[in-house]
Tab-separated table of C-alpha atoms in Angstrom:
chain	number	residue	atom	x	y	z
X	1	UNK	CA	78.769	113.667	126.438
X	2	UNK	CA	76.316	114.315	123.389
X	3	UNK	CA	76.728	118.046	123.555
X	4	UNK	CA	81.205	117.709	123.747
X	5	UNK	CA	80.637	115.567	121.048
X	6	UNK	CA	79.142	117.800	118.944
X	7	UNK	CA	81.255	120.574	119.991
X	8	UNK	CA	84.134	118.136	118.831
X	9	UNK	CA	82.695	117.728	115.678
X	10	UNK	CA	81.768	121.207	115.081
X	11	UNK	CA	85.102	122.617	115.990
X	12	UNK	CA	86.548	119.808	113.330
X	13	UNK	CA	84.885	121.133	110.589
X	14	UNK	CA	84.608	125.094	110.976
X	15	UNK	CA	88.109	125.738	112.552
X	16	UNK	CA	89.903	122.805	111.287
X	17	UNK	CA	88.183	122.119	107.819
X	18	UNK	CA	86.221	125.399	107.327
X	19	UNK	CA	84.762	124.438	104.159
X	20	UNK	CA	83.313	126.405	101.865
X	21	UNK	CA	80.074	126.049	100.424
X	22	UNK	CA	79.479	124.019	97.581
X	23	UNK	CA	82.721	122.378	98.885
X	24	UNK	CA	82.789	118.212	98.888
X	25	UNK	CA	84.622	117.064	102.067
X	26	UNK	CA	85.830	113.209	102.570
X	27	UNK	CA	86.040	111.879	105.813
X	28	UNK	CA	88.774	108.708	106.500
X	29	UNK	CA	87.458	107.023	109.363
X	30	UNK	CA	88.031	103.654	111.262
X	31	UNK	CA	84.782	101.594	110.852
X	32	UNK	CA	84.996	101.447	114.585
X	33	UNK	CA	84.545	105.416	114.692
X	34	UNK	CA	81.538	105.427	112.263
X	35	UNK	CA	78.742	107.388	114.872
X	36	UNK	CA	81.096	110.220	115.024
X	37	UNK	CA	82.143	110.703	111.405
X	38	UNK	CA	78.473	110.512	110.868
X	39	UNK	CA	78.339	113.541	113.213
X	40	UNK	CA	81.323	115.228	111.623
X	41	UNK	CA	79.150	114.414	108.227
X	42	UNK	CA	76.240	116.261	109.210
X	43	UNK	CA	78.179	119.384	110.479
X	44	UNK	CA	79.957	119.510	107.252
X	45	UNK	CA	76.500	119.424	105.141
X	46	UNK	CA	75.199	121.923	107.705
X	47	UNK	CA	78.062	124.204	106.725
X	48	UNK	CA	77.169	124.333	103.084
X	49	UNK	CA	79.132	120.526	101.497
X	50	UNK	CA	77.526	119.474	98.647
X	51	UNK	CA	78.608	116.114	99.444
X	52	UNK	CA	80.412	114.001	102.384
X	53	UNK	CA	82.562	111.146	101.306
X	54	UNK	CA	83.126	108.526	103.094
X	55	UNK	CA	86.517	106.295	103.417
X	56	UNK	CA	86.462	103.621	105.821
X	57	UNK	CA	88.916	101.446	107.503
X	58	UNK	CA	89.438	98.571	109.638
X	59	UNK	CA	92.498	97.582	111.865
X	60	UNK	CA	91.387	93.877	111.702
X	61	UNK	CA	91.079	93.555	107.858
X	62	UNK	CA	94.760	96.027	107.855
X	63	UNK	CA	96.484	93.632	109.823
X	64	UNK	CA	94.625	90.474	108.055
X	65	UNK	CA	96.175	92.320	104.123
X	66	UNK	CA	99.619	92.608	105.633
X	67	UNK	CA	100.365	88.738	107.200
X	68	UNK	CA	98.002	86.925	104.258
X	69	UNK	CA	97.965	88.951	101.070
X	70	UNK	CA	99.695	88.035	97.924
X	71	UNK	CA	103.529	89.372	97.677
X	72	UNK	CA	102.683	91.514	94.547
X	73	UNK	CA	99.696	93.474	96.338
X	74	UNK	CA	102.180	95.603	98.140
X	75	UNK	CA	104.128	96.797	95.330
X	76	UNK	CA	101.506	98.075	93.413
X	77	UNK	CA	98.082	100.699	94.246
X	78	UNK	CA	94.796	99.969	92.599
X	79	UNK	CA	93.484	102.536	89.687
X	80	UNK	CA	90.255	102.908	91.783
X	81	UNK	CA	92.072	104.253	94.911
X	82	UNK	CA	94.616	106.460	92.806
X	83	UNK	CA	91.818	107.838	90.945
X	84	UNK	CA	90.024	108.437	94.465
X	85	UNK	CA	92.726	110.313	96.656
X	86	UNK	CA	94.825	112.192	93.360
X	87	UNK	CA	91.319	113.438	91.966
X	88	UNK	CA	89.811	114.660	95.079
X	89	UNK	CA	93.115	116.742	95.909
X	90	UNK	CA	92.962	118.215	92.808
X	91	UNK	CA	89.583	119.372	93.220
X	92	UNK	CA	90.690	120.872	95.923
X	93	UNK	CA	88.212	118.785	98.342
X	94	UNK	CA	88.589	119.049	102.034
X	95	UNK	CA	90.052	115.974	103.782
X	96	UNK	CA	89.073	114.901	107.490
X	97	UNK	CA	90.934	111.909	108.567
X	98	UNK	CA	89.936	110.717	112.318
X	99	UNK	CA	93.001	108.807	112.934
X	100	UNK	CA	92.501	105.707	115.492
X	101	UNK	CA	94.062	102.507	115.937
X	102	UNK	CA	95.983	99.683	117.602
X	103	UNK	CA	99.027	101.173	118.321
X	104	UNK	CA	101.191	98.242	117.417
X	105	UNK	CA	98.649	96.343	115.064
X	106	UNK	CA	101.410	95.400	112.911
X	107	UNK	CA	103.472	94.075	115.295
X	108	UNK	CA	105.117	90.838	114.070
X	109	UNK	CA	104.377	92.006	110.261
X	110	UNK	CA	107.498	91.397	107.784
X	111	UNK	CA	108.573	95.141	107.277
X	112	UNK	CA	109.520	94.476	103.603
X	113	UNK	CA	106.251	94.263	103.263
X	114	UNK	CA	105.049	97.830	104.521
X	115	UNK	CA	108.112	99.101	103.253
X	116	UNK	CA	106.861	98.081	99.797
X	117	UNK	CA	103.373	99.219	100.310
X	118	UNK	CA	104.784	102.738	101.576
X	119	UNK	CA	107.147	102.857	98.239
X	120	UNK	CA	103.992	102.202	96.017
X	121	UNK	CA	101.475	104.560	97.738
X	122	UNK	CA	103.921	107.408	97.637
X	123	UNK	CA	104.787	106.968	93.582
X	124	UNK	CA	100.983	106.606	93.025
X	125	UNK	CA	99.468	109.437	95.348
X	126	UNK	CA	101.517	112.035	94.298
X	127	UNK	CA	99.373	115.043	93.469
X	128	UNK	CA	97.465	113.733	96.984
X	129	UNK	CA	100.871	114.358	98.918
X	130	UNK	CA	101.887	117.187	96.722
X	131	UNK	CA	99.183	119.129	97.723
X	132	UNK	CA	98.340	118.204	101.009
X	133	UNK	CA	102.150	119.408	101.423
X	134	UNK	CA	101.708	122.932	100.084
X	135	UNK	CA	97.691	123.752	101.210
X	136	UNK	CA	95.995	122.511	98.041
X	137	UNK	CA	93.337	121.830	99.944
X	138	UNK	CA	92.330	121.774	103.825
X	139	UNK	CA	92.920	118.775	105.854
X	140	UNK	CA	92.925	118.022	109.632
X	141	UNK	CA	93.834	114.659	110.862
X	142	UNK	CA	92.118	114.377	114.390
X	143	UNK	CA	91.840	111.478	117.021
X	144	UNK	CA	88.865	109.884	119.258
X	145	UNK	CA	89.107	106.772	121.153
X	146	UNK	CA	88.475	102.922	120.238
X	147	UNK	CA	89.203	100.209	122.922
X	148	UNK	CA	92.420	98.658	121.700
X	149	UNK	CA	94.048	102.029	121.503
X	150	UNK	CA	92.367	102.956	124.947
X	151	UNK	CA	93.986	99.715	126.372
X	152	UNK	CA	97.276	100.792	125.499
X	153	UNK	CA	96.931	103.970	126.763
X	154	UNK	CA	95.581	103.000	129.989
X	155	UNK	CA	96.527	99.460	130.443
X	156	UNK	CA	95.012	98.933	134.465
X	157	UNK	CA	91.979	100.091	133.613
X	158	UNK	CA	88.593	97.882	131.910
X	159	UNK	CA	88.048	98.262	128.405
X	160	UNK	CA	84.636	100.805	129.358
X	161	UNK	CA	86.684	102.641	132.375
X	162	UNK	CA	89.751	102.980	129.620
X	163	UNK	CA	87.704	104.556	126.581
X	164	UNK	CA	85.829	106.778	129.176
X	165	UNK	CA	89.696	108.247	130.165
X	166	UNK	CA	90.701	108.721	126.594
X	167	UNK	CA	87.640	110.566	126.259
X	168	UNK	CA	88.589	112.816	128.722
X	169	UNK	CA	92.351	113.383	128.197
X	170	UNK	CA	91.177	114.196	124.584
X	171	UNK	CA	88.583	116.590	125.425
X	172	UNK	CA	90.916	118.499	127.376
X	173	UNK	CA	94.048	118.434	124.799
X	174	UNK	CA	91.289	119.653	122.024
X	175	UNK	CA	90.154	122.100	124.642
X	176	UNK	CA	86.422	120.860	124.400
X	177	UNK	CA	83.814	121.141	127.318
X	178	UNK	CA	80.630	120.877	126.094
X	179	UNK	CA	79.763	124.798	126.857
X	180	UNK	CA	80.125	125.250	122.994
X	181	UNK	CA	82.896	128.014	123.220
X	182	UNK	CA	85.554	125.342	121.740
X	183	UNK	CA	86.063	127.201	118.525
X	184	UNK	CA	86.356	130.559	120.533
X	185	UNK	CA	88.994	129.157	122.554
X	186	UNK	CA	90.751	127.855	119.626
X	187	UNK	CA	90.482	131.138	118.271
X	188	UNK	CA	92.478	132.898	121.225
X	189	UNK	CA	94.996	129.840	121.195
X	190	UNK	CA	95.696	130.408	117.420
X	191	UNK	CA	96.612	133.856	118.096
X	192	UNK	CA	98.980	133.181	120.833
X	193	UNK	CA	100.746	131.028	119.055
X	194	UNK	CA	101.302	133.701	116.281
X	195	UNK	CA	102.637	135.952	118.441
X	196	UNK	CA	105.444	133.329	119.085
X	197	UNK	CA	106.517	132.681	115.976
X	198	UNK	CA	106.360	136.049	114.935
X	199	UNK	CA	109.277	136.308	117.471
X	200	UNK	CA	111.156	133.394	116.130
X	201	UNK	CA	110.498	134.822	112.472
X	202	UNK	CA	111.911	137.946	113.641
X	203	UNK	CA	115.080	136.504	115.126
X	204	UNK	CA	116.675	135.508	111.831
X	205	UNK	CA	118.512	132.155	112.691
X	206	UNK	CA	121.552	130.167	111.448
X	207	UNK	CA	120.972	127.264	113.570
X	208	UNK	CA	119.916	125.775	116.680
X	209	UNK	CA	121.707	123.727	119.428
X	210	UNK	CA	119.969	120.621	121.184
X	211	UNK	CA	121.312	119.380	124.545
X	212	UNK	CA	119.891	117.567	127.150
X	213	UNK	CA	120.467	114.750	130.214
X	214	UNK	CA	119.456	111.851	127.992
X	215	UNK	CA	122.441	112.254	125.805
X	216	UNK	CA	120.931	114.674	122.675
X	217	UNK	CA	124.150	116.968	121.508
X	218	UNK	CA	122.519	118.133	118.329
X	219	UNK	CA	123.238	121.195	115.729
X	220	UNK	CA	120.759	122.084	113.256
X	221	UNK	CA	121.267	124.579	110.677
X	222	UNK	CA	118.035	126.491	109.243
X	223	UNK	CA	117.751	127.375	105.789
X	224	UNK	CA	118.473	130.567	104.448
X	225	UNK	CA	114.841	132.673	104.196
X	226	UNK	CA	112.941	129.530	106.130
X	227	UNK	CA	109.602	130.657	107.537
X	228	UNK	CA	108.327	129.786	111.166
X	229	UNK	CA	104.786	128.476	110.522
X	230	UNK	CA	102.211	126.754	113.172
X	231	UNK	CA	98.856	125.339	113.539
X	232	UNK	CA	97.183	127.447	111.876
X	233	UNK	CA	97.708	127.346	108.043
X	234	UNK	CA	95.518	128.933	104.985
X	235	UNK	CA	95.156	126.643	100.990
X	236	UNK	CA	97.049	128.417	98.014
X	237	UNK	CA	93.441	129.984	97.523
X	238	UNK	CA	93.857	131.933	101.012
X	239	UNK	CA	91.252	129.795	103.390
X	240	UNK	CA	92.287	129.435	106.884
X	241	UNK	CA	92.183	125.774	108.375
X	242	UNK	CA	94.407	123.639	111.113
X	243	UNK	CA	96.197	120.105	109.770
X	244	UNK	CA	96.553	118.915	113.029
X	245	UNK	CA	94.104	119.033	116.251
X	246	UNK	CA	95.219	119.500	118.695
X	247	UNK	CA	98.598	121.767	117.863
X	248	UNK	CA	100.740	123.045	120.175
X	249	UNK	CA	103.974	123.231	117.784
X	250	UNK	CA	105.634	125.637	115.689
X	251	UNK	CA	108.166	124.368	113.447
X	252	UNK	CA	110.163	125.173	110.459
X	253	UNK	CA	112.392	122.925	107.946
X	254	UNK	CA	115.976	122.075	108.725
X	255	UNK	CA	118.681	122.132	106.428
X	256	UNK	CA	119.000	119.100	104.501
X	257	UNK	CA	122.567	118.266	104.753
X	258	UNK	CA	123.231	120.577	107.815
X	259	UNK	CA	122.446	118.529	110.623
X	260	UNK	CA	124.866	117.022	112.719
X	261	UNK	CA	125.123	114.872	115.901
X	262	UNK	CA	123.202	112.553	117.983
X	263	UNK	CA	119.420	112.864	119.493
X	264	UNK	CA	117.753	110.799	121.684
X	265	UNK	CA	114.049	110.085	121.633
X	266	UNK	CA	112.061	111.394	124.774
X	267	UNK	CA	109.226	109.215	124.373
X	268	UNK	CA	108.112	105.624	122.494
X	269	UNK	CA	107.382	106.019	118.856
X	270	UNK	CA	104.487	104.230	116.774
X	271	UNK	CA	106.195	103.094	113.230
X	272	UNK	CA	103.944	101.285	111.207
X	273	UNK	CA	101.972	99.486	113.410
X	274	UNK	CA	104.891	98.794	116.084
X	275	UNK	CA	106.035	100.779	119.052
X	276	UNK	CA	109.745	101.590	119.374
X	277	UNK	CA	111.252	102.380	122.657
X	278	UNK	CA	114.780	103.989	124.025
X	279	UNK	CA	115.853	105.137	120.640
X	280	UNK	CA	118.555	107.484	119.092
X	281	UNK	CA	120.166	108.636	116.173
X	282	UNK	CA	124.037	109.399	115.192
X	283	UNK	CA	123.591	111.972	111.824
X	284	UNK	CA	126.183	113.517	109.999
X	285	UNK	CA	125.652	115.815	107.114
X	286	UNK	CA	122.178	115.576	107.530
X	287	UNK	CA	121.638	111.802	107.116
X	288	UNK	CA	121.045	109.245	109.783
X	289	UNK	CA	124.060	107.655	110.173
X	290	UNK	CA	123.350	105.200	112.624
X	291	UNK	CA	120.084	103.866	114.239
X	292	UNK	CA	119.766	102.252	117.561
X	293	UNK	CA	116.587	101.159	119.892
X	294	UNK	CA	116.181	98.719	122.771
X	295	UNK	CA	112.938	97.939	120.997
X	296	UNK	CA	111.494	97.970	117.478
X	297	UNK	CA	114.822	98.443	116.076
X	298	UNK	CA	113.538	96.859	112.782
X	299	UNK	CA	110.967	98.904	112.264
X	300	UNK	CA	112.951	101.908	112.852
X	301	UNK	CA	115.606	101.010	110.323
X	302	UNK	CA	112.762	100.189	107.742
X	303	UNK	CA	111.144	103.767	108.559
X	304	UNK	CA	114.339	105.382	107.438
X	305	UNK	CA	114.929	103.724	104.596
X	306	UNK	CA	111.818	103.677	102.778
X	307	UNK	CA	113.345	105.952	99.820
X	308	UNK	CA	116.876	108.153	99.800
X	309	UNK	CA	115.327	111.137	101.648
X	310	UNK	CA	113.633	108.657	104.433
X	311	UNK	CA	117.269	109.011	106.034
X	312	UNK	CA	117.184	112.735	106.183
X	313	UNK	CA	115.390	115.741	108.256
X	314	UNK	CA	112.038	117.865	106.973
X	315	UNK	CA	110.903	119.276	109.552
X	316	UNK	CA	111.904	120.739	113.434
X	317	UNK	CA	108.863	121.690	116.042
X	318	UNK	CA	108.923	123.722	119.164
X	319	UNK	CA	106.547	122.771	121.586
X	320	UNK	CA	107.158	123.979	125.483
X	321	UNK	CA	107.508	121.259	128.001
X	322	UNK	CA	104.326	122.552	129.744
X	323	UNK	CA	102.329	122.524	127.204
X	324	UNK	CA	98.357	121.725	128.279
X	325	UNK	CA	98.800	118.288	126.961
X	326	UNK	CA	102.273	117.608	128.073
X	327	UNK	CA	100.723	118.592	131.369
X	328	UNK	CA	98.295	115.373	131.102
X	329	UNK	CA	101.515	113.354	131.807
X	330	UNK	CA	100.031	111.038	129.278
X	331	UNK	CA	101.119	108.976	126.695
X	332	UNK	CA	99.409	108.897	124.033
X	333	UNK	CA	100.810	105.968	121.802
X	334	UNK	CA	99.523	108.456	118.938
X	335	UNK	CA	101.400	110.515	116.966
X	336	UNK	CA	99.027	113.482	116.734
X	337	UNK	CA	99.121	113.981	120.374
X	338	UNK	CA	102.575	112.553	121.708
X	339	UNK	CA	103.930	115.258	119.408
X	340	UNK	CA	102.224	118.447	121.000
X	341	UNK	CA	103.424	117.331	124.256
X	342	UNK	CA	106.732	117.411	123.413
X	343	UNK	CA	109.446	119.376	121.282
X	344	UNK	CA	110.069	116.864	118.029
X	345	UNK	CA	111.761	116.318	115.015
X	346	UNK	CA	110.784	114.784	111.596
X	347	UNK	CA	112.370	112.553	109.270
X	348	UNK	CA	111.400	112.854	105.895
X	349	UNK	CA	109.337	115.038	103.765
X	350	UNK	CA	110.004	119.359	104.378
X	351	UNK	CA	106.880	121.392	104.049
X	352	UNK	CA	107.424	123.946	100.895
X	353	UNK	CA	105.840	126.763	103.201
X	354	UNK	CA	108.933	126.796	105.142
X	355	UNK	CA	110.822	128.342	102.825
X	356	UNK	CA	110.053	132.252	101.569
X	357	UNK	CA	107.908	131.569	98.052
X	358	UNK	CA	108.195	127.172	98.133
X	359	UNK	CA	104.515	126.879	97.769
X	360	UNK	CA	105.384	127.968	94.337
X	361	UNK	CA	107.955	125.825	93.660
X	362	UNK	CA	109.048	122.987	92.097
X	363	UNK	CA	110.664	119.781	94.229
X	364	UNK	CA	113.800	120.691	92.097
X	365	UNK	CA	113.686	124.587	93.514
X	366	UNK	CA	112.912	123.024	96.829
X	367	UNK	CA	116.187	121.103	96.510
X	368	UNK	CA	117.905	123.883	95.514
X	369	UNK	CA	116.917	125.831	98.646
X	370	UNK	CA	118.245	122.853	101.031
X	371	UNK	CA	114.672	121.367	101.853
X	372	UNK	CA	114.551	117.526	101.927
X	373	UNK	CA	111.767	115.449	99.654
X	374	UNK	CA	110.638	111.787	100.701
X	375	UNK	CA	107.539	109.986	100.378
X	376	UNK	CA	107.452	109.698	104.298
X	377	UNK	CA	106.823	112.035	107.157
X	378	UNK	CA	107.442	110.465	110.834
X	379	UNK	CA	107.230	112.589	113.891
X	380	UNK	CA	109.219	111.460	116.674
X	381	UNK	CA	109.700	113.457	119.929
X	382	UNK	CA	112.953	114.852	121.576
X	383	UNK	CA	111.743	117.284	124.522
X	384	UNK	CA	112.443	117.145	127.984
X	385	UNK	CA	112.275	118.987	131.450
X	386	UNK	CA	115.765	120.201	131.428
X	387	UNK	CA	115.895	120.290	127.192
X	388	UNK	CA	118.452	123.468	126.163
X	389	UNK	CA	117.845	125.322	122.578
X	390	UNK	CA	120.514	127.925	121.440
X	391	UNK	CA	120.243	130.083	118.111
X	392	UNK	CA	122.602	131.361	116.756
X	393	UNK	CA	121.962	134.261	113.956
X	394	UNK	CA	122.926	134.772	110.645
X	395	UNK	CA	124.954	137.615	112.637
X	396	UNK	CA	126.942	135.103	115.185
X	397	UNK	CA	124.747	135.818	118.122
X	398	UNK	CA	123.869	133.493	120.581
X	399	UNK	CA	120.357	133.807	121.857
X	400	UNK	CA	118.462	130.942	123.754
X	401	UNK	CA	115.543	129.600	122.862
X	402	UNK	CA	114.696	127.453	125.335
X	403	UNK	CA	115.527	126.919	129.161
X	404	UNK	CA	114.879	123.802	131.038
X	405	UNK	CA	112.047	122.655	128.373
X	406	UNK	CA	110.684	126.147	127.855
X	407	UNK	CA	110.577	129.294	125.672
X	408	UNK	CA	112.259	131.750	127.174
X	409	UNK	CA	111.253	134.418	123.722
């Protein structure tokens, strides 16, 4: 266990962060996770930091803010933490967040409330987001277990026998094994999925066509000159690191206004703090139109309203049904995983690099170019066994994507 571990944390820092030296690095971590940040810490000082930051949190105190806090606290973001996220992205300091909690921790918490706090945090982060968005500086959000998560995951099991499990599904989707050769194999896995997209990219498409058993009849239109991108990304200064780990996905940005029909969710979603269940969407013209879930409807309708481009599309993933971790038949309750087990959707905020040159550009260009803006990015997944993609090309020709959950390119 010591020696995957370390592996994990070593493979977090050189292939996800890889910092250079004289580079400061923060680290968000639940307190609960505190003996492997402090692991991630010393493999980032062993690569050459000059300093490791740390930014704790704590699901109990969270969920304490949100039911007993004064009304005004939500609407507005202290100086301190402004000062904290906005300067360190503009230093261009690498950002590790080890992302672990209760999967519905706000369950029961009055969504006007996180709403609010979502609303505030996205006026006063703004060079954070803006940069994080376009590779201002590295970041990789990655995942290890803590027992209420665990629980959720693996609800027959003890609270030892459950964070032992998680351990192990984890391990495998990060493709760690304690024989050190984790950031070799991430290496070869990288590649692979460039030669995909390099097919995609070379395909030139108009659009794509969802449909599927569960009811998903879904058109997408692409941008014209949107870029295919995956895992592996590089800053604006040209340094190779990976946002996400593990990544399985390779995704693009929709059309803002040309999506049209009605998708239905494959799997639960987490929405702040609360797990929705046997969702869909009706969208027209790009923007959600109608919202319906046998649970956590509330929270879903709050998620897509937190600001005018909540309602609307930024990104589209590919990820093959057998995918290693869709394999696990596991879910996850977690974003970072449930979404490279599955092909997905986003509503929200478009990533500039989709487009030819938006690194460069301003949120008006992006506009102009048909990407979406929004202070919120929410991954939600819409693969299945029997899930059909068709392109079509800016020429009119039809050419599948995917067959039965699978790339057929």
């Amino acid at each position: 266990m010591e020696e995957k571990l370390r592996e994990y944390a070593r493979l977090l820092v050189q292939v996800g962060l890889n910092p250079y030296p004289g580079q400061r690095m923060v680290i968000s971590s639940p307190v609960e996770c505190a003996a492997f940040a402090r692991l991630c810490a010393r493999e980032a000082y062993d690569a050459g930091c000059c300093e490791v930051v740390m930014n704790w949190t704590d699901d109990a105190m969270t969920r304490m803010k949100y039911l007993h806090a004064a009304e005004e606290v939500f609407g507005t973001v202290p100086l301190w933490r402004r000062h904290f996220f906005n300067d360190q992205a503009l230093e261009g300091t690498a950002y590790l967040a080890i992302s672990a909690s209760d999967p519905e921790n706000l369950k029961g918490v009055d969504s006007k409330r996180i709403i609010a706090a979502q609303r505030a945090s996205g006026k006063a982060l703004k060079d954070f987001d803006r940069l994080q968005m376009c590779g201002g500086f590295p970041w990789c959000i990655a995942s290890i277990p803590i027992p209420s998560w665990a629980a959720r995951v693996f609800p027959d099991k003890g609270e030892a026998e459950a964070v032992s499990a998680l351990w192990d599904a984890i391990f495998r989707a990060v493709r760690v094994t304690g024989d050190g050769r984790a950031v070799e194999r991430w290496q070869e896995h990288l590649e692979t999925l460039e030669r995909r997209l390099e097919k995609l990219n070379a395909l030139g498409l108009k659009s794509l066509h969802y449909t599927n058993s569960l009811g998903t009849d879904l058109t997408v239109e692409l941008p014209e000159g949107h870029i295919w991108e995956s895992g592996g990304d590089r800053t604006l200064a040209g340094r190779p690191y990976i946002a996400n780990i593990p990544t399985e996905e390779i995704f693009t940005a929709p059309l803002r206004d040309g999506i049209d029909g009605v998708v239905y969710a494959s799997m639960p979603f987490v929405c702040g703090g609360t797990v929705v269940e046997d969702f869909h969407f009706v969208i027209r013209d790009g923007k959600i139109r109608e919202v319906h879930a046998a649970k956590g409807e509330e929270a879903l309708r709050a998620a897509v309203s937190v600001d005018e481009g909540a309602c609307r599309f930024g990104e589209v993933a590919l990820v093959p049904y057998d995918s290693p971790i869709s394999s696990q038949k596991l879910l996850y309750y977690n974003t970072l995983f449930d979404e490279n087990a599955s092909c997905h959707l986003a509503f929200g905020e478009a990533y500039p690099e989709c487009i030819k040159g938006g690194e460069s550009m301003s949120k008006e260009e992006l506009s102009e170019h048909g990407l979406n803006d929004s202070i919120t990015h929410e991954d939600f997944m819409v693969g299945t066994a029997d899930l059909q993609i068709t392109g079509r090309t800016w020429g009119g020709a039809k050419v599948p994507i995917f067959v039965d959950g699978n790339f057929v390119i």
